Each structure stands twice: as structure tokens, then as C-alpha cells.
Coordinates of C-alpha atoms in Angstrom, one line a residue:
M1414 CA 0.2 0.2 -0.3
E1415 CA 2.8 2.4 0.7
T1416 CA 4.3 1.7 -2.7
I1417 CA 1.0 2.5 -4.4
G1418 CA 0.9 5.6 -2.4
N1419 CA 4.3 6.8 -3.3
V1420 CA 3.1 6.2 -6.9
I1421 CA 0.0 8.2 -6.8
T1422 CA 2.2 11.3 -5.1
A1423 CA 4.8 10.9 -7.8
I1424 CA 1.9 11.2 -10.4
D1425 CA 0.3 13.5 -8.4
D1426 CA 3.4 15.9 -8.1
A1427 CA 4.1 15.2 -12.2
V1428 CA 0.9 16.4 -13.2
W1429 CA 0.9 19.4 -10.8
G1430 CA 4.5 20.6 -11.9
W1431 CA 5.0 24.2 -13.5
W1432 CA 3.7 23.0 -17.1
L1433 CA 0.0 22.7 -15.8
I1434 CA 0.5 25.8 -13.2
I1435 CA 1.5 27.7 -16.3
L1436 CA -1.4 26.4 -18.5
L1437 CA -4.0 27.2 -15.7
L1438 CA -2.7 30.5 -15.2
G1439 CA -1.9 31.4 -18.5
T1440 CA -5.3 30.6 -19.8
H1441 CA -7.1 32.8 -17.2
I1442 CA -5.2 35.4 -18.1
F1443 CA -5.1 35.0 -21.7
M1444 CA -9.0 34.6 -21.5
T1445 CA -9.2 37.9 -19.1
F1446 CA -7.7 39.8 -22.3
K1447 CA -9.5 38.2 -24.8
T1448 CA -13.0 38.8 -23.1
G1449 CA -12.3 42.3 -22.7
F1450 CA -11.8 41.8 -18.6
I1451 CA -15.1 40.3 -18.1
Q1452 CA -14.4 39.9 -14.4
W1453 CA -15.9 43.6 -14.1
K1454 CA -19.2 42.8 -16.3
S1455 CA -19.4 39.5 -14.3
I1456 CA -19.6 41.0 -10.8
T1457 CA -21.8 44.0 -11.9
R1458 CA -24.2 42.1 -14.3
G1459 CA -23.8 38.8 -13.4
I1460 CA -25.1 39.2 -9.8
K1461 CA -28.6 40.8 -11.3
L1462 CA -29.0 38.2 -13.8
S1463 CA -28.6 35.1 -11.7
V1464 CA -31.6 36.6 -10.1
T1465 CA -33.5 37.3 -12.9
K1466 CA -35.8 34.7 -14.5
D1467 CA -35.8 34.1 -18.3
P1468 CA -38.7 31.5 -18.1
D1469 CA -39.0 31.9 -22.3
A1470 CA -36.3 30.7 -23.2
E1471 CA -34.9 27.0 -23.4
G1472 CA -33.8 25.0 -20.5
E1473 CA -34.5 22.9 -18.0
V1474 CA -33.7 24.7 -15.0
S1475 CA -33.5 28.8 -14.2
N1476 CA -30.3 30.8 -14.2
F1477 CA -30.3 30.8 -10.5
G1478 CA -31.0 27.0 -10.3
A1479 CA -28.1 26.1 -12.8
L1480 CA -25.8 28.8 -10.6
T1481 CA -26.8 27.5 -7.0
T1482 CA -26.2 23.8 -8.8
A1483 CA -22.8 24.8 -9.9
L1484 CA -22.3 26.4 -6.4
A1485 CA -23.1 23.4 -4.5
A1486 CA -20.6 21.5 -6.4
T1487 CA -17.8 23.8 -5.8
I1488 CA -18.4 25.4 -2.2
G1489 CA -17.6 21.8 -0.4
T1490 CA -14.9 21.0 2.0
G1491 CA -12.7 22.4 -0.7
N1492 CA -13.3 25.8 1.1
I1493 CA -12.5 24.6 4.6
V1494 CA -10.1 21.6 4.8
G1495 CA -8.8 22.5 1.0
V1496 CA -7.6 26.1 2.0
G1497 CA -6.3 24.9 5.4
T1498 CA -4.6 22.1 3.5
A1499 CA -3.1 25.1 1.4
V1500 CA -1.9 26.8 4.2
A1501 CA -0.5 23.8 5.9
L1502 CA 1.5 22.5 3.0
G1503 CA 1.8 25.5 1.2
G1504 CA 2.6 28.4 3.6
P1505 CA 0.6 31.6 4.2
G1506 CA 1.3 32.7 0.6
A1507 CA -0.6 29.9 -0.9
V1508 CA -3.8 32.1 0.4
L1509 CA -2.7 34.3 -2.4
W1510 CA -2.4 32.3 -4.9
C1511 CA -5.5 30.5 -4.1
W1512 CA -7.3 34.1 -4.3
L1513 CA -5.4 35.1 -7.6
S1514 CA -6.5 31.9 -9.4
G1515 CA -10.3 33.0 -8.6
V1516 CA -10.1 36.6 -9.6
F1517 CA -8.5 36.0 -13.1
G1518 CA -10.2 32.3 -13.2
I1519 CA -13.6 34.0 -13.5
A1520 CA -12.4 34.7 -16.9
T1521 CA -12.1 31.0 -17.8
K1522 CA -15.6 30.2 -16.1
Y1523 CA -17.1 32.8 -18.3
A1524 CA -15.7 31.4 -21.2
E1525 CA -16.1 27.2 -20.7
S1526 CA -19.7 28.2 -19.4
L1527 CA -20.2 30.2 -22.9
I1528 CA -19.4 27.3 -25.1
A1529 CA -21.0 24.7 -22.9
V1530 CA -24.4 26.9 -23.5
K1531 CA -23.5 27.3 -27.2
Y1532 CA -22.6 23.6 -28.1
R1533 CA -25.4 22.3 -26.3
V1534 CA -27.9 19.6 -27.3
K1535 CA -31.1 18.5 -26.5
K1536 CA -32.6 15.0 -25.9
K1537 CA -36.1 14.2 -27.4
D1538 CA -37.1 13.8 -24.0
G1539 CA -36.4 17.6 -23.3
R1540 CA -33.4 17.4 -21.1
M1541 CA -30.4 19.7 -22.0
Q1542 CA -26.8 18.1 -22.3
G1543 CA -23.6 20.3 -22.2
G1544 CA -20.4 20.4 -21.0
A1545 CA -16.5 20.5 -22.5
M1546 CA -17.4 16.8 -24.1
Y1547 CA -19.8 18.6 -26.6
A1548 CA -18.0 21.8 -27.2
L1549 CA -15.1 19.6 -27.9
S1550 CA -16.7 17.2 -30.3
R1551 CA -19.1 19.7 -31.7
G1552 CA -17.0 23.1 -31.9
L1553 CA -13.4 22.2 -33.3
K1554 CA -13.0 21.8 -36.9
W1555 CA -11.3 18.4 -36.3
K1556 CA -13.7 16.5 -35.5
K1557 CA -11.9 13.1 -34.9
P1558 CA -9.6 14.6 -32.5
G1559 CA -12.2 16.5 -31.0
A1560 CA -14.4 13.6 -30.0
V1561 CA -11.3 11.4 -28.4
L1562 CA -10.7 14.7 -26.4
G1563 CA -14.6 14.8 -25.3
M1564 CA -14.7 11.0 -24.9
L1565 CA -11.5 11.3 -22.3
F1566 CA -13.1 14.3 -20.4
A1567 CA -16.3 12.4 -19.9
V1568 CA -14.7 9.3 -18.8
F1569 CA -12.2 11.5 -16.1
A1570 CA -15.6 13.4 -15.1
G1571 CA -17.6 10.3 -13.9
I1572 CA -14.5 8.6 -12.4
A1573 CA -13.9 11.9 -10.7
S1574 CA -17.6 12.3 -9.3
F1575 CA -17.0 8.8 -6.9
G1576 CA -14.1 10.8 -5.6
I1577 CA -14.0 14.5 -5.4
G1578 CA -17.9 14.8 -5.5
C1579 CA -19.0 11.8 -3.0
A1580 CA -16.5 9.7 -0.9
T1581 CA -14.4 12.5 0.6
Q1582 CA -17.2 14.7 1.2
V1583 CA -19.3 11.9 3.1
N1584 CA -16.3 11.2 4.9
A1585 CA -16.1 14.9 6.1
I1586 CA -19.7 14.9 6.9
A1587 CA -18.9 11.2 9.2
N1588 CA -15.7 12.5 10.9
I1589 CA -17.5 16.0 11.7
V1590 CA -20.6 14.2 13.0
E1591 CA -18.9 11.2 14.9
E1592 CA -16.2 13.6 16.7
N1593 CA -19.1 16.7 17.8
V1594 CA -22.1 14.4 18.2
G1595 CA -21.0 11.0 18.8
V1596 CA -23.3 9.2 15.7
Q1597 CA -20.9 6.5 14.4
G1598 CA -19.5 6.9 10.8
W1599 CA -21.3 4.2 9.1
I1600 CA -24.8 5.3 10.5
V1601 CA -23.8 9.1 9.0
G1602 CA -22.8 7.0 5.5
L1603 CA -26.2 5.4 5.4
I1604 CA -28.4 8.3 6.0
V1605 CA -26.4 10.6 3.5
A1606 CA -26.7 7.5 1.3
A1607 CA -30.9 7.7 1.8
L1608 CA -31.1 11.5 1.1
T1609 CA -28.8 11.4 -1.8
A1610 CA -30.8 8.5 -3.6
V1611 CA -33.8 10.5 -2.5
V1612 CA -32.3 13.6 -4.3
I1613 CA -30.6 12.5 -7.3
F1614 CA -33.1 9.8 -8.9
G1615 CA -35.3 13.0 -9.3
G1616 CA -33.0 14.3 -11.6
I1617 CA -31.6 18.2 -12.6
K1618 CA -34.7 19.7 -11.5
S1619 CA -34.9 17.9 -7.8
I1620 CA -31.1 18.8 -7.6
A1621 CA -31.6 22.4 -8.6
N1622 CA -34.4 22.9 -6.1
V1623 CA -33.0 21.5 -3.2
C1624 CA -29.5 23.4 -4.0
E1625 CA -31.8 26.7 -4.6
K1626 CA -32.7 26.2 -1.1
L1627 CA -29.5 24.8 0.5
V1628 CA -26.5 27.0 -1.0
P1629 CA -27.9 30.5 0.0
F1630 CA -28.6 29.2 4.0
M1631 CA -25.3 27.5 4.2
A1632 CA -22.9 30.3 2.5
V1633 CA -24.6 33.0 5.0
F1634 CA -24.2 30.7 8.0
Y1635 CA -20.6 30.0 7.2
V1636 CA -19.5 33.7 6.2
L1637 CA -21.1 35.0 9.5
G1638 CA -18.9 32.2 11.2
C1639 CA -15.8 33.9 9.5
I1640 CA -16.9 37.8 9.8
I1641 CA -17.0 36.9 13.9
I1642 CA -13.8 34.9 14.0
L1643 CA -12.0 37.9 12.1
G1644 CA -13.7 40.3 14.3
I1645 CA -12.0 38.4 17.1
N1646 CA -8.6 38.7 15.5
Y1647 CA -9.2 41.9 14.0
D1648 CA -5.9 43.4 15.5
F1649 CA -3.8 40.4 13.0
I1650 CA -6.2 41.0 10.1
I1651 CA -3.5 43.4 8.4
P1652 CA -0.5 41.4 9.9
A1653 CA -2.1 38.6 8.2
I1654 CA -2.6 40.0 4.8
K1655 CA 1.1 41.7 4.5
T1656 CA 2.5 38.1 5.7
I1657 CA 0.5 35.9 3.1
V1658 CA 1.7 38.8 0.2
R1659 CA 5.5 38.4 1.6
L1660 CA 5.5 34.2 1.7
A1661 CA 3.6 33.9 -1.6
F1662 CA 6.9 35.3 -3.4
Q1663 CA 9.7 34.2 -1.1
P1664 CA 10.6 31.7 2.0
G1665 CA 10.6 33.2 5.1
A1666 CA 9.3 33.0 8.7
A1667 CA 6.5 35.0 10.2
A1668 CA 4.8 35.2 13.6
G1669 CA 3.0 32.4 14.9
G1670 CA 5.1 29.9 13.4
L1671 CA 4.3 30.5 10.0
V1672 CA 6.5 29.5 7.4
G1673 CA 6.9 30.3 3.6
T1674 CA 8.6 27.7 1.4
G1675 CA 8.8 29.7 -1.6
I1676 CA 7.0 30.6 -4.7
M1677 CA 6.5 27.3 -6.2
T1678 CA 5.0 25.4 -3.4
A1679 CA 2.8 28.3 -2.8
M1680 CA 1.7 28.5 -6.2
R1681 CA 1.4 24.7 -6.4
Y1682 CA -0.7 24.2 -3.7
G1683 CA -2.3 27.7 -4.1
T1684 CA -3.4 27.2 -7.7
A1685 CA -4.4 23.2 -6.9
R1686 CA -6.8 24.2 -4.0
G1687 CA -8.2 27.5 -6.0
L1688 CA -8.9 24.9 -8.8
F1689 CA -10.8 22.2 -6.3
S1690 CA -12.2 24.6 -4.9
N1691 CA -13.8 27.1 -8.0
E1692 CA -13.4 24.6 -10.8
S1693 CA -12.6 27.2 -13.1
G1694 CA -10.9 25.7 -16.0
M1695 CA -12.0 22.3 -15.0
G1696 CA -15.0 22.2 -16.9
S1697 CA -17.3 20.6 -14.2
A1698 CA -19.7 23.7 -13.4
P1699 CA -20.3 24.4 -17.5
I1700 CA -22.2 21.0 -17.5
A1701 CA -24.9 22.5 -15.0
A1702 CA -24.9 26.0 -17.1
A1703 CA -26.0 24.0 -20.1
A1704 CA -29.1 23.2 -18.2
A1705 CA -30.4 26.8 -17.8
Q1706 CA -33.1 28.4 -19.3
T1707 CA -31.3 31.3 -21.0
R1708 CA -32.3 33.3 -24.1
N1709 CA -28.1 33.7 -25.3
P1710 CA -24.7 31.9 -24.3
V1711 CA -23.2 35.4 -23.3
R1712 CA -26.2 35.7 -20.8
Q1713 CA -25.6 32.1 -18.9
A1714 CA -22.0 32.7 -19.1
L1715 CA -22.0 36.0 -17.0
V1716 CA -24.1 34.0 -14.6
S1717 CA -21.9 30.8 -14.0
S1718 CA -19.0 33.4 -13.8
T1719 CA -20.3 34.9 -10.5
G1720 CA -19.7 31.3 -8.9
T1721 CA -16.1 31.7 -9.1
F1722 CA -16.3 35.2 -7.3
W1723 CA -18.4 34.1 -4.4
D1724 CA -16.6 30.6 -4.0
T1725 CA -12.9 31.6 -4.2
V1726 CA -12.8 35.8 -4.4
V1727 CA -15.0 35.9 -1.2
V1728 CA -15.7 32.8 0.7
C1729 CA -11.7 31.1 0.5
L1730 CA -10.1 34.6 1.0
M1731 CA -12.3 34.9 4.2
T1732 CA -11.5 30.7 5.2
G1733 CA -7.6 32.1 4.2
L1734 CA -7.9 35.0 6.4
V1735 CA -9.5 33.4 9.3
L1736 CA -6.6 30.8 9.6
V1737 CA -3.6 32.7 9.0
T1738 CA -5.1 35.2 12.0
T1739 CA -6.0 32.4 14.2
I1740 CA -2.4 31.1 13.6
M1741 CA -0.8 34.3 14.3
K1742 CA -2.6 35.3 17.3
N1743 CA -2.2 31.9 19.0
P1744 CA 1.4 31.0 18.9
A1745 CA 0.5 27.8 20.9
I1746 CA -0.4 26.3 17.5
N1747 CA 2.5 24.3 16.2
M1748 CA 2.7 24.8 12.3
G1749 CA 5.3 22.1 12.0
E1750 CA 3.3 19.2 13.3
I1751 CA 0.1 20.4 11.4
T1752 CA -0.4 19.0 7.9
D1753 CA -4.2 18.5 8.1
G1754 CA -6.4 21.5 7.0
G1755 CA -9.2 20.4 8.8
I1756 CA -7.5 20.6 12.4
L1757 CA -6.3 24.1 11.7
T1758 CA -10.2 25.0 10.5
T1759 CA -11.0 23.4 14.1
L1760 CA -8.6 25.3 15.9
A1761 CA -10.1 28.6 14.0
F1762 CA -13.8 28.4 15.0
G1763 CA -13.2 27.1 18.3
Q1764 CA -12.5 30.7 19.1
I1765 CA -16.0 31.4 18.8
P1766 CA -17.3 30.8 22.8
Y1767 CA -19.8 27.6 22.5
F1768 CA -21.3 28.3 19.1
G1769 CA -17.7 27.8 17.1
P1770 CA -18.1 24.1 16.6
V1771 CA -21.7 24.5 15.5
V1772 CA -20.8 26.8 13.1
L1773 CA -18.2 24.4 11.8
T1774 CA -20.2 21.2 12.2
L1775 CA -23.4 22.4 10.4
G1776 CA -21.1 24.5 7.7
I1777 CA -19.1 21.2 6.9
I1778 CA -22.2 19.2 6.6
C1779 CA -24.2 21.4 4.7
F1780 CA -21.3 22.3 2.1
A1781 CA -20.3 18.7 1.6
F1782 CA -23.7 17.3 1.2
S1783 CA -24.5 20.1 -1.6
T1784 CA -21.2 19.0 -3.3
V1785 CA -22.4 15.3 -3.2
L1786 CA -25.8 16.3 -5.1
G1787 CA -24.3 18.8 -7.7
W1788 CA -21.7 15.9 -8.6
A1789 CA -23.7 13.5 -9.2
Y1790 CA -25.7 15.5 -11.7
Y1791 CA -22.1 16.2 -13.3
G1792 CA -21.2 12.5 -13.4
E1793 CA -24.7 11.4 -14.7
R1794 CA -24.0 13.6 -17.5
A1795 CA -20.6 12.1 -18.3
V1796 CA -21.8 8.7 -18.1
E1797 CA -24.4 9.1 -20.1
Y1798 CA -22.4 11.1 -22.9
F1799 CA -20.2 7.9 -23.0
A1800 CA -22.0 4.7 -21.9
G1801 CA -25.8 6.5 -23.2
K1802 CA -29.0 6.7 -21.2
R1803 CA -28.8 2.7 -19.8
G1804 CA -26.0 3.8 -17.6
L1805 CA -27.8 6.1 -15.7
I1806 CA -29.5 3.8 -13.3
P1807 CA -26.0 2.0 -12.7
Y1808 CA -24.2 4.9 -12.2
R1809 CA -26.8 6.7 -9.3
A1810 CA -27.0 3.3 -7.8
L1811 CA -22.7 2.8 -7.6
Y1812 CA -23.0 6.8 -6.3
V1813 CA -25.4 5.9 -3.4
I1814 CA -23.2 2.8 -2.5
V1815 CA -20.1 4.8 -2.5
A1816 CA -21.9 7.4 -0.3
A1817 CA -23.0 4.6 2.1
I1818 CA -19.0 3.0 2.6
A1819 CA -17.0 6.5 2.5
P1820 CA -16.9 6.7 6.1
V1821 CA -15.8 3.5 6.8
V1822 CA -13.1 2.9 3.8
A1823 CA -9.8 4.3 4.1
L1824 CA -9.3 7.6 2.1
D1825 CA -5.7 8.7 2.9
M1826 CA -4.8 8.8 -1.1
V1827 CA -8.0 10.4 -2.1
W1828 CA -6.7 14.1 -2.0
D1829 CA -4.0 13.2 -4.3
I1830 CA -5.8 11.2 -6.2
A1831 CA -8.6 14.1 -7.0
D1832 CA -6.0 16.4 -7.5
I1833 CA -4.8 14.0 -10.5
L1834 CA -8.4 13.6 -11.7
N1835 CA -8.6 17.7 -11.4
A1836 CA -5.8 17.9 -13.6
L1837 CA -6.7 15.4 -16.2
M1838 CA -10.5 17.0 -16.5
A1839 CA -8.8 20.3 -16.9
I1840 CA -6.3 19.7 -19.7
P1841 CA -9.0 18.6 -22.2
N1842 CA -11.5 21.2 -21.3
L1843 CA -8.6 24.0 -21.6
I1844 CA -8.0 23.1 -25.1
A1845 CA -11.4 23.7 -25.8
V1846 CA -11.4 27.2 -24.3
L1847 CA -8.2 28.0 -26.0
L1848 CA -9.2 26.7 -29.8
L1849 CA -12.3 28.3 -29.4
S1850 CA -11.3 31.5 -27.7
N1851 CA -11.9 33.2 -31.1
V1852 CA -15.8 31.9 -30.9
I1853 CA -15.6 33.1 -27.3
S1854 CA -14.8 36.5 -28.0
K1855 CA -17.0 36.9 -31.1
E1856 CA -20.0 35.6 -29.0
T1857 CA -19.4 38.2 -26.4
K1858 CA -19.0 40.9 -28.8
K1859 CA -22.4 40.0 -30.1
Y1860 CA -24.3 39.5 -26.8
I1861 CA -22.4 41.9 -24.0
N1862 CA -23.9 45.2 -24.7
D1863 CA -27.7 43.4 -25.6
L1864 CA -28.2 40.9 -23.4
D1865 CA -31.8 40.4 -24.1
A1866 CA -31.2 39.5 -27.5
W1867 CA -32.3 36.2 -28.6
D1868 CA -29.7 33.5 -30.3
E1869 CA -31.7 32.6 -33.6
E1870 CA -29.8 29.1 -33.8
Q1871 CA -31.7 26.2 -32.8
V1872 CA -30.6 23.6 -30.2
P1873 CA -29.8 20.3 -32.4
V1874 CA -32.4 17.6 -31.0
V1875 CA -30.3 14.2 -30.9
D1876 CA -31.2 10.6 -29.9
D1877 CA -31.4 9.4 -26.3

């Protein structure tokens, strides 16, 4: 088992080398310029559009339903445990790289969502299908390479859903409930599996309905907890920001036992956890965007891109500041002995008397369960792409089984495997974004100043 673990770690280190960091951040920056700094329009217009219904447009769910489904999948343990892991392994500087990956990643989320809507298809029963696999197979001029890349993306996404979307999330729920409530993990697994089955067998509309109610509640609840902690640590906020910026670019030490190991390590863990958190460039969220009721691709792309703003620019930044200010304020925290992001977060929320553990417990439960639901939808669409509609019931059944057994299965290597699968999904998706960048630019110029305009191109109907 140790040998297997070493091999997985070696693969993880290889795929998350300089080349992927350059590809990912390079795409973020390139699409920022290609779209005319769409970040500003995403915040000012996208947020407004996210709560504006477009019922006469084609699609299965509302703009808000598609956004909250995507947010449900992205705002998970990556925002809590993932940021903590980045700080523990990459130093405080990783927080800056995580945040920057989110700021520039808004453009990539916009771009991948735009082509997901533009190249989506409709099944005969009315269900919308879209994502990187359809953008690659339908959008590229080179049809055979596009089809191969689309198939690879779908396979990677289908496999990834069991780990990043299910096993790690349910395991986090079981651990936090067992530690704070005393309910055994296997019981928690069965409960989560039953609830998951009830929702996912109802399809995207059922998932979206749950997410529309759960996501706003959990986000506000968690952010309020972070604000309280930052209020407690107020005198360390400015020193923490200075430390984060300084240690993002150079090795060194700071108050509270914080150590920066250099730009490469900080970039590696910050960018990797940024991708794990906001999924910009990974191609997962556009699968939900393709199901939205929208009159043109730019309209939904703006809505979808706000997900990265809320997820990383707001939630992950607050988590990072909470962790670093807590470490600096409490010298007894020995960073030399902590590699588990969950421990850091638990220590931080423990500063809130009585209610701190409750906020953290409910936060992880809500964040993780919503991720289970969101990724179930992503996995379904991926499996249907390469296995057809007949693969849906077996997939759902296996997904529920994985949820049930996750609390009693050793997951020591799951985070490394999740990082690898994230990278393998990102590569074909980023290829689609870069090769279709001219299409993205053209569509943006066409609709950005007339977001109410209708796309006259009909969504093609395909066989189930």
C-alpha cells in the first residue's frame, strides 16, 4: 500500500508541475484579455442576472438553479479543509495564489460556460446536455481529435465524481458528526446515502430545487462565522495580509510559526486548491450551465462566472484570513506538526465560544452534502455521454453505495487522486477554451451590450 501511495504522490507531483500551473494561470490571464476583462461585467451584470428569470428561453432550470447547482458542487470541503491544507502544506502565501486563481479564473469560468451553452444539445425527452465534451466534439474543426478529447473528459469526470464529489465529502460529514455528536460513521453514511438517493433519482430539477434553498443558507451561515472570527482576530488582519503577500513570493518565517517555503510550493498548493475549490478551468460547472434557461450563451456565462467570485474571491479569501490570523494570534499552534487542514479550521472556529464548533459542523455538513448532489449531476451527464442513457441507473446506484461506505473506507490517498483527476479533466477542457477562444470573443462582442437579444440558432435534438 505504501508503494501505491508513493506512485500516486509521484503522479500528482508530475501533473501539478510548472507546466500545468502555467497552462491554468496562462489560460485565466489570456481569457481575461480575450474577453475584455469580463470580471468587471461578471460582478456588475452577472449577479443581477443570476436572480432574473428567463422562463421563455429553452432550458430545464432557471439561471439561479443552474448557478446554485454549480455552487453546490464547488462550495464544499475545498473551501474549508482545502484552504487549510493549502496553508498547512504551502504556507500562508498559498492563500494569495488561491485568491488570484479565482480572480483571473472568473474569465475562464465565463469562457467554458459560454461554449457549454453554445454547443449544447437537447435529448428527445427535452433534457439539455452540454459541457466540455460537447464543445470539443461539436465546436472544433478537427472532429476526430475533438471527439477523442471529449470522450476522455467525460470518462475523467465520471470517475472523478465518486472521489471529489462523493467519497471525500461524505467522509468529511461522518468525521465531523462523529467527533461532535457521537453518531458512528457508518450510520451517518447510510443516512447521507438515503438522502442522496431521494434527491438524485429526481434528476436535475430535483437537485436544483434543493440547491436553490441550501446554498444561500449555508453560504451566509458560514460567512457570518468567518466575520465573527475576524472580529475576534481584528488586530492581526493587516499583519496577516502582509504575511500572505510576502510569503507568496519568497521563503521565510513570520509570527505564529508561519513558514513560507517559496513561490513554487505556494503556487502549487494555492493553484491546486484554488482549482479544487472554484473549479475554474476544470469544466465541471459548465455541465450545469448547459441546462439553464437562457436566451443567449453570454447571458448564462455571466451568471456562471459569478460562482467563482463567490466561491474563491469571497469565501476562500475569508477562510484563508481566518486561518492565518488565528495562527498568528495563537503562538501555541505548532505549524510544524500540522499537515491536516481540518485541524487548522477546527482550531480557528474553536475561538467562538460555544457556537464555534456548531458553525463548523453545520457548515461542513451543508457544504459537503451540497457537493455530493452537484457532482452527482456532473457524473450523470458524463456517464450518459460515454455509456448512454442505460448507464444512468447503474451510475446512481453505485454513487449511493459509495456514499454509504465512504465513512468506513480509508481515504488517505483520495486527496492526491482528486488532484490528479482534476488535472486530467482540466487539460481537455482548457484545450477547448483556448481553441474556441475566437468563438468566445465573437459571441461576447455580439451579446455583451444587448443581453436581452435572442440567439436564433436552434439547439439540435439528438437521440437518447
